[in-house]
Amino acid sequence: MPATYKICLLIDDNYIDNFVTRRILESGHFADEVIVRQSPADAIDSLRDGSVKPDVIFLDIRMPMMSGFEFLQEYDKLNDEVKKAKIFMLSSSLDPTDLKKSIENKYITQFIHKPLTHKILEELSA
């Protein structure tokens, strides 16, 4: 079964969440390659220097040093050639403000509540 995407970038500070989400993405053949960055700043650096060129990004909201929304502010400053990824906000946040900000953000394709499941991946791939 061919993967839906070539490169998936997962940005989340939580090691366990990354482990579980990565396994779901890999076993669901969602992407040929899953790259994990535990720091949004590291992810921005990887995008800026071209070492990571994702087709899709899964982004957490609540992270130390830089939130998912702060990541998006930095992402907006990148060259347009870099900003081609489909971004899914993947969060355990139940804050209605986070959902509203996600819906209003031009880069966010969809807000997804953790944990990511095979059923959700199938819906995203459809």
PDB file of C-alpha atoms in Angstrom:
ATOM      1  CA  MET A   1       0.000   0.000   0.000  1.00  0.00           C
ATOM      2  CA  PRO A   2       1.617   3.292  -1.043  1.00  0.00           C
ATOM      3  CA  ALA A   3       1.964   6.041   1.529  1.00  0.00           C
ATOM      4  CA  THR A   4      -0.300   9.078   1.335  1.00  0.00           C
ATOM      5  CA  TYR A   5       2.628  11.489   1.822  1.00  0.00           C
ATOM      6  CA  LYS A   6       6.367  11.350   1.241  1.00  0.00           C
ATOM      7  CA  ILE A   7       7.648  13.206   4.325  1.00  0.00           C
ATOM      8  CA  CYS A   8       5.782  13.866   7.565  1.00  0.00           C
ATOM      9  CA  LEU A   9       7.181  16.197  10.223  1.00  0.00           C
ATOM     10  CA  LEU A  10       5.924  15.583  13.756  1.00  0.00           C
ATOM     11  CA  ILE A  11       6.512  18.480  16.175  1.00  0.00           C
ATOM     12  CA  ASP A  12       5.805  17.659  19.813  1.00  0.00           C
ATOM     13  CA  ASP A  13       7.862  17.989  22.991  1.00  0.00           C
ATOM     14  CA  ASN A  14       6.449  14.806  24.565  1.00  0.00           C
ATOM     15  CA  TYR A  15       8.596  11.726  23.892  1.00  0.00           C
ATOM     16  CA  ILE A  16       5.802   9.218  24.608  1.00  0.00           C
ATOM     17  CA  ASP A  17       3.303  11.061  22.399  1.00  0.00           C
ATOM     18  CA  ASN A  18       5.911  11.142  19.623  1.00  0.00           C
ATOM     19  CA  PHE A  19       6.600   7.432  19.982  1.00  0.00           C
ATOM     20  CA  VAL A  20       2.892   6.522  19.804  1.00  0.00           C
ATOM     21  CA  THR A  21       2.056   8.969  16.995  1.00  0.00           C
ATOM     22  CA  ARG A  22       5.068   7.877  14.947  1.00  0.00           C
ATOM     23  CA  ARG A  23       4.024   4.218  15.261  1.00  0.00           C
ATOM     24  CA  ILE A  24       0.475   5.053  14.131  1.00  0.00           C
ATOM     25  CA  LEU A  25       1.786   7.069  11.165  1.00  0.00           C
ATOM     26  CA  GLU A  26       4.213   4.310  10.140  1.00  0.00           C
ATOM     27  CA  SER A  27       1.841   1.374  10.594  1.00  0.00           C
ATOM     28  CA  GLY A  28      -0.895   3.309   8.775  1.00  0.00           C
ATOM     29  CA  HIS A  29       1.461   3.946   5.820  1.00  0.00           C
ATOM     30  CA  PHE A  30       0.648   7.633   6.073  1.00  0.00           C
ATOM     31  CA  ALA A  31       4.116   8.789   4.993  1.00  0.00           C
ATOM     32  CA  ASP A  32       7.254   7.214   3.553  1.00  0.00           C
ATOM     33  CA  GLU A  33       9.322   8.983   6.206  1.00  0.00           C
ATOM     34  CA  VAL A  34       8.362  10.382   9.619  1.00  0.00           C
ATOM     35  CA  ILE A  35      10.720  12.990  11.063  1.00  0.00           C
ATOM     36  CA  VAL A  36      10.326  14.031  14.691  1.00  0.00           C
ATOM     37  CA  ARG A  37      11.380  17.335  16.227  1.00  0.00           C
ATOM     38  CA  GLN A  38      10.792  17.773  19.969  1.00  0.00           C
ATOM     39  CA  SER A  39      11.414  21.515  19.709  1.00  0.00           C
ATOM     40  CA  PRO A  40       9.446  23.878  17.470  1.00  0.00           C
ATOM     41  CA  ALA A  41      12.563  26.051  17.179  1.00  0.00           C
ATOM     42  CA  ASP A  42      14.530  23.043  15.861  1.00  0.00           C
ATOM     43  CA  ALA A  43      11.709  22.349  13.404  1.00  0.00           C
ATOM     44  CA  ILE A  44      11.813  25.944  12.122  1.00  0.00           C
ATOM     45  CA  ASP A  45      15.595  25.677  11.729  1.00  0.00           C
ATOM     46  CA  SER A  46      15.192  22.415   9.771  1.00  0.00           C
ATOM     47  CA  LEU A  47      12.613  24.017   7.495  1.00  0.00           C
ATOM     48  CA  ARG A  48      14.645  27.194   7.052  1.00  0.00           C
ATOM     49  CA  ASP A  49      17.872  25.368   6.140  1.00  0.00           C
ATOM     50  CA  GLY A  50      16.042  22.926   3.861  1.00  0.00           C
ATOM     51  CA  SER A  51      17.159  19.787   5.705  1.00  0.00           C
ATOM     52  CA  VAL A  52      13.487  18.818   6.148  1.00  0.00           C
ATOM     53  CA  LYS A  53      10.956  19.321   3.346  1.00  0.00           C
ATOM     54  CA  PRO A  54       7.689  17.894   4.639  1.00  0.00           C
ATOM     55  CA  ASP A  55       4.483  17.373   2.720  1.00  0.00           C
ATOM     56  CA  VAL A  56       2.549  17.259   5.980  1.00  0.00           C
ATOM     57  CA  ILE A  57       3.160  18.487   9.540  1.00  0.00           C
ATOM     58  CA  PHE A  58       1.533  17.388  12.791  1.00  0.00           C
ATOM     59  CA  LEU A  59       1.966  20.179  15.332  1.00  0.00           C
ATOM     60  CA  ASP A  60       1.294  20.195  19.075  1.00  0.00           C
ATOM     61  CA  ILE A  61       0.099  23.406  20.746  1.00  0.00           C
ATOM     62  CA  ARG A  62       1.451  23.413  24.275  1.00  0.00           C
ATOM     63  CA  MET A  63       5.208  23.113  24.325  1.00  0.00           C
ATOM     64  CA  PRO A  64       7.857  24.842  26.444  1.00  0.00           C
ATOM     65  CA  MET A  65       9.880  27.704  24.965  1.00  0.00           C
ATOM     66  CA  MET A  66       7.674  27.979  21.845  1.00  0.00           C
ATOM     67  CA  SER A  67       4.016  27.022  21.451  1.00  0.00           C
ATOM     68  CA  GLY A  68       2.489  25.629  18.292  1.00  0.00           C
ATOM     69  CA  PHE A  69       0.978  29.039  17.570  1.00  0.00           C
ATOM     70  CA  GLU A  70       4.365  30.731  18.039  1.00  0.00           C
ATOM     71  CA  PHE A  71       5.788  28.132  15.631  1.00  0.00           C
ATOM     72  CA  LEU A  72       3.165  29.213  13.098  1.00  0.00           C
ATOM     73  CA  GLN A  73       4.214  32.864  13.480  1.00  0.00           C
ATOM     74  CA  GLU A  74       7.800  31.845  12.625  1.00  0.00           C
ATOM     75  CA  TYR A  75       6.569  29.531   9.858  1.00  0.00           C
ATOM     76  CA  ASP A  76       4.776  32.510   8.303  1.00  0.00           C
ATOM     77  CA  LYS A  77       8.147  34.295   7.965  1.00  0.00           C
ATOM     78  CA  LEU A  78       9.665  31.462   5.906  1.00  0.00           C
ATOM     79  CA  ASN A  79      10.089  31.596   2.141  1.00  0.00           C
ATOM     80  CA  ASP A  80       6.894  30.667   0.279  1.00  0.00           C
ATOM     81  CA  GLU A  81       8.717  27.730  -1.348  1.00  0.00           C
ATOM     82  CA  VAL A  82       9.090  26.203   2.114  1.00  0.00           C
ATOM     83  CA  LYS A  83       5.476  26.737   3.188  1.00  0.00           C
ATOM     84  CA  LYS A  84       3.838  24.013   1.116  1.00  0.00           C
ATOM     85  CA  ALA A  85       3.087  21.483   3.859  1.00  0.00           C
ATOM     86  CA  LYS A  86      -0.407  20.615   4.981  1.00  0.00           C
ATOM     87  CA  ILE A  87      -0.485  21.290   8.756  1.00  0.00           C
ATOM     88  CA  PHE A  88      -2.633  19.413  11.247  1.00  0.00           C
ATOM     89  CA  MET A  89      -2.815  20.736  14.805  1.00  0.00           C
ATOM     90  CA  LEU A  90      -2.531  17.600  16.964  1.00  0.00           C
ATOM     91  CA  SER A  91      -3.232  18.440  20.582  1.00  0.00           C
ATOM     92  CA  SER A  92      -4.817  17.247  23.798  1.00  0.00           C
ATOM     93  CA  SER A  93      -5.972  20.805  24.507  1.00  0.00           C
ATOM     94  CA  LEU A  94      -9.637  21.193  25.354  1.00  0.00           C
ATOM     95  CA  ASP A  95      -9.370  24.984  25.455  1.00  0.00           C
ATOM     96  CA  PRO A  96     -11.997  26.452  23.086  1.00  0.00           C
ATOM     97  CA  THR A  97      -9.621  29.354  22.390  1.00  0.00           C
ATOM     98  CA  ASP A  98      -7.045  26.910  20.967  1.00  0.00           C
ATOM     99  CA  LEU A  99      -9.653  25.368  18.683  1.00  0.00           C
ATOM    100  CA  LYS A 100     -10.827  28.812  17.539  1.00  0.00           C
ATOM    101  CA  LYS A 101      -7.250  29.980  16.865  1.00  0.00           C
ATOM    102  CA  SER A 102      -6.596  26.780  14.896  1.00  0.00           C
ATOM    103  CA  ILE A 103      -9.683  27.229  12.751  1.00  0.00           C
ATOM    104  CA  GLU A 104      -8.780  30.856  12.064  1.00  0.00           C
ATOM    105  CA  ASN A 105      -5.132  30.141  11.192  1.00  0.00           C
ATOM    106  CA  LYS A 106      -4.557  30.068   7.436  1.00  0.00           C
ATOM    107  CA  TYR A 107      -1.953  27.290   7.719  1.00  0.00           C
ATOM    108  CA  ILE A 108      -3.952  24.825   9.815  1.00  0.00           C
ATOM    109  CA  THR A 109      -5.859  22.293   7.737  1.00  0.00           C
ATOM    110  CA  GLN A 110      -7.578  20.639  10.691  1.00  0.00           C
ATOM    111  CA  PHE A 111      -7.515  20.422  14.492  1.00  0.00           C
ATOM    112  CA  ILE A 112      -7.144  16.829  15.717  1.00  0.00           C
ATOM    113  CA  HIS A 113      -7.493  15.738  19.338  1.00  0.00           C
ATOM    114  CA  LYS A 114      -4.828  13.367  20.616  1.00  0.00           C
ATOM    115  CA  PRO A 115      -4.336  10.521  20.369  1.00  0.00           C
ATOM    116  CA  LEU A 116      -3.996  10.062  16.636  1.00  0.00           C
ATOM    117  CA  THR A 117      -5.716   6.855  15.490  1.00  0.00           C
ATOM    118  CA  HIS A 118      -5.794   4.745  12.339  1.00  0.00           C
ATOM    119  CA  LYS A 119      -9.428   5.814  11.830  1.00  0.00           C
ATOM    120  CA  ILE A 120      -8.404   9.487  11.842  1.00  0.00           C
ATOM    121  CA  LEU A 121      -5.566   8.747   9.397  1.00  0.00           C
ATOM    122  CA  GLU A 122      -7.992   7.024   7.054  1.00  0.00           C
ATOM    123  CA  GLU A 123     -10.249  10.097   7.143  1.00  0.00           C
ATOM    124  CA  LEU A 124      -7.262  12.376   6.450  1.00  0.00           C
ATOM    125  CA  SER A 125      -6.157  10.209   3.532  1.00  0.00           C
ATOM    126  CA  ALA A 126      -9.603  10.069   1.926  1.00  0.00           C
TER     127      ALA A 126
END
